[in-house]
Coordinates of C-alpha atoms in Angstrom, one line a residue:
Chain J
M911 CA 154.0 15.9 19.7
T912 CA 155.2 19.0 17.9
P913 CA 158.9 19.7 17.8
A914 CA 158.4 22.8 20.0
N915 CA 157.4 20.5 22.9
K916 CA 160.7 18.5 22.6
I917 CA 163.2 19.0 25.4
Q918 CA 166.9 19.3 24.5
G919 CA 168.8 17.0 26.7
M920 CA 171.4 14.3 26.9
L921 CA 171.2 10.5 26.7
S922 CA 172.1 10.5 30.4
D923 CA 168.8 12.2 31.2
I924 CA 166.9 9.0 30.3
A925 CA 169.5 6.2 30.7
H926 CA 172.5 5.0 32.6
G927 CA 175.3 2.7 31.4
R928 CA 178.6 0.9 31.7
S929 CA 181.3 -0.1 29.3
G930 CA 184.3 -2.4 29.3
D931 CA 186.5 -4.6 27.1
K932 CA 186.4 -8.0 25.6
G933 CA 189.8 -8.5 24.0
N934 CA 190.1 -5.9 21.3
H935 CA 186.3 -5.3 21.4
A936 CA 184.4 -3.0 23.7
N937 CA 180.8 -3.3 24.9
I938 CA 178.6 -0.5 26.1
A939 CA 175.4 -1.2 28.0
V940 CA 172.8 1.6 27.9
I941 CA 169.9 1.1 30.3
A942 CA 166.7 3.1 30.4
Y943 CA 165.2 4.5 33.6
N944 CA 161.7 3.3 32.8
P945 CA 159.9 1.2 30.1
Q946 CA 158.9 4.3 28.1
G947 CA 162.6 5.3 27.9
Y948 CA 163.5 1.8 26.8
E949 CA 161.1 2.0 23.9
W950 CA 162.7 5.3 22.9
L951 CA 166.2 3.7 23.1
K952 CA 165.1 0.8 21.0
A953 CA 163.6 3.1 18.3
N954 CA 166.3 5.7 18.3
L955 CA 169.6 4.4 19.7
T956 CA 170.5 2.3 16.7
V957 CA 173.9 0.8 15.8
E958 CA 174.2 3.5 13.1
V959 CA 173.6 6.3 15.6
V960 CA 176.2 4.9 18.0
C961 CA 178.8 4.3 15.2
Q962 CA 178.2 7.8 13.9
Y963 CA 178.7 9.3 17.4
F964 CA 182.0 7.5 17.8
R965 CA 183.0 8.1 14.1
E966 CA 186.5 9.1 15.0
R967 CA 187.1 5.5 16.2
K968 CA 186.2 4.3 12.7
I969 CA 184.0 1.4 13.8
H970 CA 183.7 -1.2 11.1
R971 CA 181.5 -3.7 12.8
A972 CA 179.0 -3.3 15.6
E973 CA 176.0 -5.2 17.0
R974 CA 173.2 -4.3 19.3
Y975 CA 171.5 -6.8 21.7
E976 CA 168.4 -6.2 23.6
A977 CA 167.8 -7.1 27.3
P978 CA 164.2 -6.1 27.9
N979 CA 164.2 -7.5 31.4
L980 CA 166.8 -4.9 32.3
L981 CA 165.5 -2.2 30.0
G982 CA 168.9 -2.3 28.5
L983 CA 170.6 -2.3 25.1
N984 CA 174.1 -3.8 24.8
F985 CA 176.4 -2.6 22.0
M986 CA 179.3 -4.6 20.9
L987 CA 181.9 -2.5 19.1
Y988 CA 184.4 -4.7 17.4
D989 CA 188.1 -3.9 17.1
V990 CA 187.9 -0.4 18.6
L991 CA 190.6 -0.7 21.3
E992 CA 193.6 -0.4 19.0
G993 CA 194.7 -3.9 19.9
G994 CA 193.1 -4.4 23.3
A995 CA 194.4 -4.0 26.9
S996 CA 198.0 -4.9 26.3
R997 CA 198.6 -3.5 22.9
S998 CA 196.5 -0.4 22.9
L999 CA 198.2 3.0 22.7
L1000 CA 195.1 4.8 24.0
I1001 CA 194.9 6.2 27.5
D1002 CA 191.7 4.2 27.9
T1003 CA 193.0 0.9 26.9
Q1004 CA 189.9 -1.0 28.0
G1005 CA 187.0 1.2 26.8
K1006 CA 186.1 2.1 30.4
S1007 CA 185.1 5.7 29.4
L1008 CA 182.9 4.8 26.4
A1009 CA 179.7 4.6 28.3
Y1010 CA 180.3 8.0 29.9
H1011 CA 180.9 9.5 26.6
L1012 CA 177.9 7.9 24.9
L1013 CA 175.7 9.2 27.7
Q1014 CA 176.8 12.7 26.9
M1015 CA 175.1 12.4 23.5
P1016 CA 172.7 15.3 22.8
I1017 CA 169.1 14.1 22.2
E1018 CA 165.7 15.5 21.9
I1019 CA 163.5 14.0 24.6
P1020 CA 159.9 13.7 23.5
D1021 CA 158.4 13.5 26.9
E1022 CA 159.5 14.4 30.5
A1023 CA 158.2 11.0 31.6
L1024 CA 161.3 9.3 30.0
K1025 CA 163.4 11.0 32.7
L1026 CA 161.5 9.4 35.6
R1027 CA 164.0 7.4 37.6
N1028 CA 163.6 5.0 40.6
P1029 CA 166.7 2.8 41.1
Q1030 CA 164.8 0.9 43.8
E1031 CA 162.0 -0.2 41.6
K1032 CA 162.8 0.3 38.0
I1033 CA 160.5 -2.2 36.3
P1034 CA 156.9 -2.0 37.5
S1035 CA 155.5 -5.5 37.9
Chain N
M224 CA 165.8 -24.1 52.4
K225 CA 169.6 -24.4 52.4
R226 CA 171.5 -21.2 51.6
I227 CA 175.1 -20.3 51.2
R228 CA 176.8 -17.0 51.4
I229 CA 179.7 -16.3 49.0
G230 CA 181.5 -13.1 49.2
N231 CA 184.0 -11.9 46.6
G232 CA 186.8 -9.8 48.2
C233 CA 189.0 -9.2 45.1
G234 CA 188.0 -8.3 41.5
F235 CA 191.5 -8.2 40.0
W236 CA 195.1 -8.3 40.9
G237 CA 195.7 -4.9 42.3
D238 CA 192.3 -4.6 44.0
S239 CA 192.0 -3.3 47.6
V240 CA 194.1 -5.4 50.0
D241 CA 191.7 -4.5 52.9
A242 CA 188.5 -5.6 51.2
P243 CA 188.9 -9.3 51.8
I244 CA 189.7 -8.7 55.5
N245 CA 186.6 -6.4 56.0
L246 CA 184.4 -8.8 54.1
V247 CA 185.4 -11.8 56.1
R248 CA 185.1 -9.9 59.4
D249 CA 181.6 -8.5 58.8
G250 CA 180.1 -10.6 56.0
H251 CA 179.1 -13.8 57.8
L252 CA 180.5 -15.8 54.8
D253 CA 180.5 -19.5 54.1
Y254 CA 182.9 -18.9 51.2
L255 CA 185.3 -16.2 50.3
T256 CA 186.3 -16.0 46.6
L257 CA 189.3 -14.0 45.4
E258 CA 189.7 -13.3 41.7
Y259 CA 193.2 -12.2 40.5
L260 CA 193.6 -13.1 36.9
A261 CA 193.0 -10.8 33.9
E262 CA 193.5 -11.9 30.3
L263 CA 197.2 -11.1 30.2
T264 CA 198.2 -11.6 33.8
M265 CA 199.1 -15.2 32.9
S266 CA 201.8 -14.2 30.5
I267 CA 203.5 -12.1 33.1
L268 CA 203.2 -14.9 35.6
A269 CA 204.6 -17.3 33.0
L270 CA 207.7 -15.2 32.7
Q271 CA 208.1 -14.9 36.5
K272 CA 207.9 -18.7 36.7
Q273 CA 210.6 -19.0 34.0
R274 CA 212.9 -16.9 36.1
D275 CA 212.0 -18.5 39.4
P276 CA 210.3 -21.9 39.7
N277 CA 208.8 -20.8 43.0
A278 CA 207.1 -17.8 41.5
G279 CA 204.3 -17.3 38.9
F280 CA 201.2 -16.8 41.1
A281 CA 199.3 -13.9 42.6
S282 CA 201.5 -13.1 45.5
D283 CA 199.0 -10.6 46.9
F284 CA 197.0 -13.6 48.0
I285 CA 199.7 -14.7 50.5
E286 CA 199.7 -11.3 52.1
V287 CA 195.8 -11.3 52.3
L288 CA 195.9 -14.8 53.8
S289 CA 198.4 -13.8 56.3
R290 CA 196.3 -10.9 57.4
L291 CA 193.2 -13.2 57.5
T292 CA 194.7 -15.7 59.9
P293 CA 193.1 -14.2 63.1
L294 CA 189.7 -14.3 61.5
L295 CA 190.3 -17.8 60.2
I296 CA 190.9 -18.9 63.8
Q297 CA 187.5 -17.4 64.7
Q298 CA 185.7 -18.8 61.6
P299 CA 187.0 -22.4 61.3
R300 CA 184.3 -23.3 58.7
L301 CA 185.0 -20.5 56.3
K302 CA 186.2 -21.8 52.9
I303 CA 188.3 -19.9 50.4
V304 CA 188.3 -20.4 46.6
T305 CA 190.8 -18.4 44.6
N306 CA 192.4 -18.4 41.2
A307 CA 195.6 -16.9 42.8
G308 CA 197.5 -20.1 41.7
G309 CA 198.0 -18.5 38.3
M310 CA 200.8 -20.3 36.4
N311 CA 201.9 -22.1 39.6
P312 CA 199.2 -23.3 41.9
M313 CA 201.6 -25.6 43.7
A314 CA 204.0 -22.9 44.7
C315 CA 201.1 -20.7 45.8
A316 CA 199.7 -23.5 47.9
L317 CA 203.0 -24.2 49.5
Q318 CA 203.4 -20.6 50.5
A319 CA 199.8 -20.5 51.8
K320 CA 200.5 -23.6 53.9
A321 CA 203.6 -22.0 55.3
V322 CA 201.5 -18.9 56.4
L323 CA 198.9 -21.1 58.0
D324 CA 201.5 -23.3 59.7
K325 CA 203.1 -20.2 61.2
A326 CA 199.7 -19.1 62.6
G327 CA 199.1 -22.6 63.9
I328 CA 196.1 -23.2 61.6
R329 CA 195.3 -26.5 60.0
R330 CA 193.3 -26.3 56.7
R331 CA 193.1 -28.8 53.9
I332 CA 194.4 -27.1 50.7
F333 CA 193.5 -28.4 47.3
L334 CA 194.9 -27.4 43.9
V335 CA 193.1 -27.3 40.6
S336 CA 195.4 -27.3 37.6
G337 CA 195.6 -28.7 34.1
D338 CA 194.6 -25.4 32.5
D339 CA 198.1 -24.8 31.3
I340 CA 198.4 -26.4 27.9
F341 CA 201.6 -24.7 26.8
S342 CA 203.6 -27.9 26.9
K343 CA 201.0 -29.7 24.8
L344 CA 200.8 -27.1 22.0
E345 CA 203.0 -29.2 19.6
E346 CA 200.7 -32.2 20.1
I347 CA 197.5 -30.1 19.7
L348 CA 198.8 -28.3 16.6
K349 CA 199.3 -31.6 14.8
D350 CA 195.8 -30.6 13.7
P351 CA 196.5 -27.1 12.4
S352 CA 192.8 -26.2 12.6
E353 CA 193.1 -26.2 16.4
L354 CA 193.5 -22.9 18.3
K355 CA 192.8 -20.6 15.4
N356 CA 192.3 -17.0 16.4
L357 CA 188.7 -16.5 17.2
D358 CA 188.6 -13.0 15.8
T359 CA 190.8 -13.3 12.7
G360 CA 190.7 -17.0 11.9
H361 CA 194.5 -17.1 11.6
S362 CA 196.5 -20.2 12.4
L363 CA 198.4 -20.2 15.6
E364 CA 201.4 -21.4 13.6
T365 CA 201.8 -17.8 12.4
I366 CA 203.0 -16.7 15.9
R367 CA 203.9 -20.1 17.4
S368 CA 207.5 -19.3 18.2
K369 CA 206.5 -16.2 20.2
V370 CA 203.9 -17.8 22.5
V371 CA 204.7 -17.5 26.2
S372 CA 201.6 -18.9 27.8
A373 CA 198.4 -20.8 26.8
N374 CA 195.7 -21.5 29.4
T375 CA 192.3 -22.9 29.1
Y376 CA 189.5 -21.5 31.2
L377 CA 188.5 -24.5 33.3
G378 CA 185.0 -24.7 34.8
A379 CA 183.3 -25.2 38.2
Q380 CA 183.5 -29.0 38.2
P381 CA 187.1 -29.5 39.5
I382 CA 186.5 -26.8 42.1
A383 CA 183.3 -28.6 43.2
R384 CA 185.2 -31.9 43.3
A385 CA 187.9 -30.4 45.6
L386 CA 185.3 -29.0 48.0
E387 CA 183.4 -32.3 48.0
S388 CA 186.6 -34.0 48.9
G389 CA 186.9 -31.8 52.0
A390 CA 188.9 -28.8 50.8
D391 CA 189.0 -25.7 53.0
I392 CA 191.0 -23.7 50.6
V393 CA 190.9 -24.3 46.8
I394 CA 193.7 -22.7 44.8
T395 CA 193.3 -22.8 41.0
G396 CA 195.1 -21.8 37.9
R397 CA 193.0 -20.2 35.1
V398 CA 189.3 -20.9 35.6
A399 CA 186.3 -18.9 34.3
D400 CA 185.7 -16.1 36.8
A401 CA 182.1 -17.1 37.4
S402 CA 183.1 -20.7 38.1
L403 CA 184.7 -19.6 41.4
T404 CA 181.1 -19.2 42.6
V405 CA 179.5 -22.0 40.6
G406 CA 181.9 -24.6 42.1
P407 CA 180.8 -24.0 45.8
A408 CA 177.1 -24.0 44.7
I409 CA 177.5 -27.4 43.0
A410 CA 179.4 -28.8 46.0
E411 CA 176.8 -27.6 48.5
F412 CA 173.6 -28.3 46.7
G413 CA 174.6 -31.4 44.7
W414 CA 173.3 -29.9 41.5
A415 CA 173.8 -32.0 38.4
M416 CA 175.8 -30.7 35.5
N417 CA 172.7 -30.9 33.4
D418 CA 170.7 -28.7 35.8
F419 CA 171.2 -25.8 33.4
D420 CA 168.9 -23.3 35.0
R421 CA 170.5 -23.6 38.4
L422 CA 174.0 -23.6 36.9
S423 CA 173.0 -20.5 35.0
A424 CA 171.7 -18.9 38.3
A425 CA 175.1 -19.4 40.0
T426 CA 176.9 -18.2 36.9
V427 CA 174.8 -15.0 37.1
A428 CA 175.7 -14.7 40.8
G429 CA 179.4 -15.3 40.0
H430 CA 179.4 -12.8 37.1
L431 CA 177.7 -10.1 39.4
I432 CA 180.3 -10.4 42.2
E433 CA 183.5 -11.3 40.2
C434 CA 184.4 -7.6 39.8
G435 CA 184.1 -6.8 43.5
A436 CA 182.9 -3.3 44.2
Q437 CA 181.5 -2.9 40.7
A438 CA 178.3 -4.6 42.0
T439 CA 178.0 -2.3 45.1
G440 CA 178.2 1.2 43.7
G441 CA 181.7 1.4 42.2
I442 CA 181.7 2.8 38.7
W443 CA 177.9 3.2 38.8
T444 CA 176.7 6.0 36.5
H445 CA 175.2 7.7 39.6
W446 CA 178.2 6.8 41.8
Q447 CA 177.8 10.0 43.8
E448 CA 174.6 8.6 45.2
A449 CA 176.5 5.6 46.5
E450 CA 178.7 7.8 48.7
P451 CA 180.5 7.2 50.9
L452 CA 182.7 5.1 48.6
D453 CA 185.6 5.3 51.0
T454 CA 184.0 2.5 53.1
I455 CA 182.5 0.7 50.1
G456 CA 181.4 -2.9 51.0
Y457 CA 182.2 -5.8 48.7
P458 CA 179.5 -8.0 47.3
I459 CA 177.9 -11.1 48.8
A460 CA 175.7 -13.5 46.9
E461 CA 173.5 -15.6 49.2
I462 CA 172.3 -18.4 47.0
D463 CA 169.6 -20.9 47.9
E464 CA 169.3 -24.4 46.5
S465 CA 166.6 -23.5 44.1
G466 CA 169.0 -21.0 42.4
V467 CA 167.4 -17.8 43.6
F468 CA 169.9 -15.5 45.2
Q469 CA 170.4 -12.1 46.8
I470 CA 173.2 -9.7 46.3
S471 CA 174.0 -7.7 49.5
K472 CA 177.0 -6.2 51.3
P473 CA 178.1 -6.1 54.9
P474 CA 176.2 -3.7 57.2
H475 CA 177.4 -0.2 57.8
T476 CA 179.5 -0.1 54.6
G477 CA 179.4 2.5 51.9
G478 CA 178.2 2.0 48.3
A479 CA 174.8 1.0 47.0
I480 CA 173.1 -2.1 45.7
N481 CA 170.0 -1.4 43.6
L482 CA 168.5 -2.2 40.2
E483 CA 170.8 0.2 38.5
T484 CA 174.0 -1.0 40.0
I485 CA 173.1 -4.7 39.4
S486 CA 171.8 -4.3 35.9
E487 CA 174.9 -2.3 34.9
Q488 CA 177.1 -5.0 36.3
L489 CA 175.0 -7.8 34.7
L490 CA 175.8 -6.3 31.3
Y491 CA 179.4 -5.5 32.1
E492 CA 181.9 -7.1 29.6
V493 CA 179.1 -9.1 28.0
G494 CA 178.5 -9.8 24.3
D495 CA 175.1 -11.4 23.6
P496 CA 173.3 -11.2 26.9
A497 CA 171.1 -14.1 25.9
A498 CA 174.1 -16.4 25.5
Y499 CA 176.8 -15.8 28.1
L500 CA 179.3 -18.7 27.5
T501 CA 181.2 -20.4 30.3
P502 CA 182.6 -23.8 30.6
D503 CA 179.7 -24.8 32.8
V504 CA 176.6 -23.5 30.9
V505 CA 175.3 -21.1 28.4
S506 CA 173.6 -18.5 30.6
D507 CA 170.7 -16.4 29.5
F508 CA 170.9 -13.0 31.2
T509 CA 167.8 -11.8 29.5
S510 CA 165.7 -14.2 31.5
V511 CA 166.6 -13.0 35.0
L512 CA 164.3 -10.9 37.1
L513 CA 165.7 -8.3 39.6
K514 CA 163.8 -7.2 42.7
Q515 CA 164.8 -4.8 45.4
L516 CA 164.0 -6.6 48.7
S517 CA 165.3 -4.0 51.0
R518 CA 167.9 -1.3 51.1
D519 CA 171.1 -2.6 49.4
V520 CA 169.6 -6.0 48.8
V521 CA 168.6 -7.1 45.4
Q522 CA 167.1 -10.5 44.6
V523 CA 167.9 -12.2 41.3
S524 CA 165.7 -15.0 40.1
D525 CA 164.5 -16.9 37.0
A526 CA 167.9 -17.5 35.4
R527 CA 167.7 -19.9 32.4
G528 CA 170.5 -21.9 31.0
K529 CA 171.3 -24.2 28.1
P530 CA 174.0 -26.9 27.7
A531 CA 177.6 -25.6 27.6
T532 CA 179.4 -25.7 24.3
P533 CA 181.9 -28.6 23.7
F534 CA 184.8 -26.1 23.9
Y535 CA 186.9 -24.4 26.5
K536 CA 188.0 -20.9 25.8
V537 CA 191.8 -20.6 25.6
S538 CA 193.8 -17.5 26.4
I539 CA 197.2 -17.4 24.6
A540 CA 199.7 -14.7 25.1
F541 CA 202.6 -14.0 22.6
R542 CA 205.5 -11.6 22.5
D543 CA 204.7 -8.6 20.4
G544 CA 207.5 -6.1 20.6
F545 CA 207.8 -3.2 23.0
S546 CA 205.8 -0.1 23.8
S547 CA 206.0 3.0 25.9
G548 CA 203.8 6.0 26.6
G549 CA 204.9 9.3 28.0
T550 CA 203.0 12.4 29.2
L551 CA 203.4 16.1 29.6
V552 CA 201.1 19.0 30.6
I553 CA 201.1 21.9 28.1
P554 CA 199.1 25.1 28.1
G555 CA 196.7 24.9 25.2
A556 CA 195.3 21.8 23.4
R557 CA 196.7 22.9 20.0
A558 CA 200.1 23.5 21.5
A559 CA 200.0 20.1 23.1
K560 CA 199.1 18.3 19.9
R561 CA 201.9 20.2 18.1
A562 CA 204.4 19.2 20.8
G563 CA 203.5 15.5 20.2
E564 CA 204.1 16.0 16.5
I565 CA 207.4 17.7 17.1
L566 CA 208.5 14.8 19.3
L567 CA 207.7 12.2 16.7
A568 CA 209.3 14.3 13.9
R569 CA 212.5 14.6 16.0
L570 CA 212.6 10.8 16.3
R571 CA 212.2 10.5 12.5
H572 CA 215.1 12.9 12.0
A573 CA 217.2 10.7 14.3
G574 CA 216.3 7.7 12.1
F575 CA 213.6 6.1 14.2
S576 CA 210.2 5.1 12.9
Y577 CA 207.6 3.0 14.7
Q578 CA 205.1 0.3 13.7
R579 CA 202.4 2.3 15.5
S580 CA 202.4 5.7 17.2
Y581 CA 199.7 7.7 18.8
V582 CA 199.3 11.3 20.0
E583 CA 196.4 11.8 22.4
V584 CA 195.4 15.2 23.9
L585 CA 192.9 15.6 26.7
P586 CA 192.0 19.3 26.4
G587 CA 191.2 21.6 29.3
P588 CA 187.9 23.5 29.6
T589 CA 189.1 26.3 27.3
E590 CA 191.6 26.3 24.4
N591 CA 194.1 28.1 26.6
S592 CA 193.8 25.8 29.6
E593 CA 196.5 23.3 30.3
A594 CA 196.1 20.1 28.3
Y595 CA 197.3 16.6 29.0
L596 CA 199.5 15.2 26.2
R597 CA 200.3 11.5 25.9
V598 CA 202.4 10.1 23.1
S599 CA 202.9 6.4 22.8
V600 CA 204.7 4.0 20.4
H601 CA 204.8 0.3 19.7
D602 CA 207.6 -1.4 17.8
P603 CA 209.5 -4.7 17.6
N604 CA 212.8 -2.8 18.0
K605 CA 213.4 -2.2 21.7
A606 CA 216.2 0.3 21.1
A607 CA 213.8 2.5 19.1
V608 CA 211.3 2.5 21.9
E609 CA 214.1 3.3 24.4
R610 CA 215.1 6.2 22.3
F611 CA 211.5 7.4 22.3
T612 CA 211.5 7.7 26.1
R613 CA 214.4 10.2 25.9
E614 CA 212.6 12.6 23.6
F615 CA 210.1 14.0 26.2
A616 CA 212.5 16.0 28.5
P617 CA 214.0 18.1 25.7
L618 CA 210.5 19.5 25.0
V619 CA 210.6 21.3 28.3
T620 CA 213.2 23.7 26.9
S621 CA 212.8 23.4 23.1
G622 CA 209.0 23.2 22.7
P623 CA 206.0 25.3 23.6
Q624 CA 206.1 27.7 26.5
G625 CA 205.0 26.3 29.9
V626 CA 205.6 22.6 29.5
S627 CA 205.3 20.9 32.9
G628 CA 204.3 17.5 34.4
Y629 CA 207.7 15.8 33.8
T630 CA 208.8 15.2 37.3
T631 CA 207.7 11.6 37.3
G632 CA 210.8 10.8 35.3
R633 CA 211.4 9.0 32.0
A634 CA 208.6 6.8 30.7
A635 CA 209.2 3.0 31.1
V636 CA 209.7 0.6 28.2
R637 CA 207.2 -2.2 28.5
E638 CA 207.4 -5.6 26.7
V639 CA 204.1 -6.2 25.0
F640 CA 202.2 -9.5 25.2
A641 CA 199.4 -9.7 22.7
Y642 CA 196.3 -11.7 23.4
W643 CA 195.2 -14.6 21.1
P644 CA 191.7 -15.8 21.9
A645 CA 190.9 -19.4 20.8
L646 CA 188.8 -22.4 21.6
I647 CA 189.8 -26.0 22.3
R648 CA 187.7 -29.2 22.4
K649 CA 187.1 -30.1 26.0
E650 CA 188.3 -33.7 25.5
L651 CA 191.9 -32.4 24.8
V652 CA 192.1 -30.9 28.3
E653 CA 192.5 -32.8 31.6
P654 CA 191.6 -30.8 34.7
K655 CA 193.5 -32.0 37.7
V656 CA 192.5 -31.9 41.4
E657 CA 194.9 -32.8 44.1
E658 CA 195.4 -32.2 47.8
L659 CA 198.5 -30.5 49.1
Q660 CA 200.2 -33.0 51.4

């Protein structure tokens, strides 16, 4: 694939997600629309990329878990909520908006097929 | 094959007060679960109980139960399992009984308690390695004098025991959210506590429905496709004795249940999805298979589980000073940021500094659009935080041009309760099951 064929887009073109809190930590699940998209996520959406994207939050520790059955990656971002639900001075005390923001990440999509979406039958058997 | 239908009508204290009513009316439920307790709710309830020995539980439940009474008369076999007991399951149960008595309804009410270990802390801390902070490793002794509540997350067993003893309504203190669903499954199907795959299946079911409408289209990335959300249905898990279950919602309700809504909720507030820890089991979410059976019905199967750890999780809350946050609307993001800095500088000139302060600006679509300014502080000194709340109004006349959004009045000062996560060996905790006489 030559770069000229690549499509400029956003992570939300190929994935959906949800985020929330666990004490002072946040988790962000990013879930591909199809198996091809999941392979792209695994190869490209690394812990380093996510931490760099949220660099203003100065993330010191993060982990990525794989849930291939859901075509999902789960990121744990440690100590990012400025003290957690009760202590945080942020508007978003519980990291509810993190998934939304991550899905706005600009990406180069190698193939239109990654965008194919069917919420009724996501994983072909 | 035997099946039970468990509907969750409440995902947190403050959730829709109509949802449980609609769910019971149209859901054909065997069990209604209602989940009220967040991590720090217990500290607030602990203080309420200190002031009033008849308080300290989720009072919304009493209102919901009162509105449910006509339906309870029509559905005599419906059982209710709720953690509304909070810090005071007995007081909650007594009020629940009063509501039922008034409506002429007889139900056997059971309490599950023993989660509150506050009075045992001294004994437990004879071994100073107990209750260390899970994140920092610090000893609880460092904040011992400020602790206001300490509760273990109990599991499904005491709930199951209450139901097996004939409970119609089970009111608990702190239990793991998913255990509200696992308890009925154990009681109905007679699963053994080493039947890890089935316990894991019910745990997955409980996890999926515990946040109410988050399983049925609420906060879904494509929530617009779930419209109408104004009539969103709350989730029902129909579990069979093999552990396979379906997530659905009452007919003619808004929202959506599909592989996207369910997989988003499955990973919600999860760390390692291959090892979701509860008091009942270590559940492997990466084993489960999802299948859309029909519109708004998703089947979940193949859950795998491993033995639970020898620990309960403990949620400890301690006093941690005071905080406040105030907001203004100001034309221009840069002006808004500067206004926040001016506010904090004025406080410095007046002799007040803060342990932590934060200026947050949500910009409008252009630099000159009105922006939302929020300034917040946190400090042990209540007087300093009170002084902070008085510094917003002057900006209306002595700051940038066009300051608005101040009509909601002065920001409130809030006492902060910080959260201290810890573990405790299970043998140190004694869950208690009793019937309200």
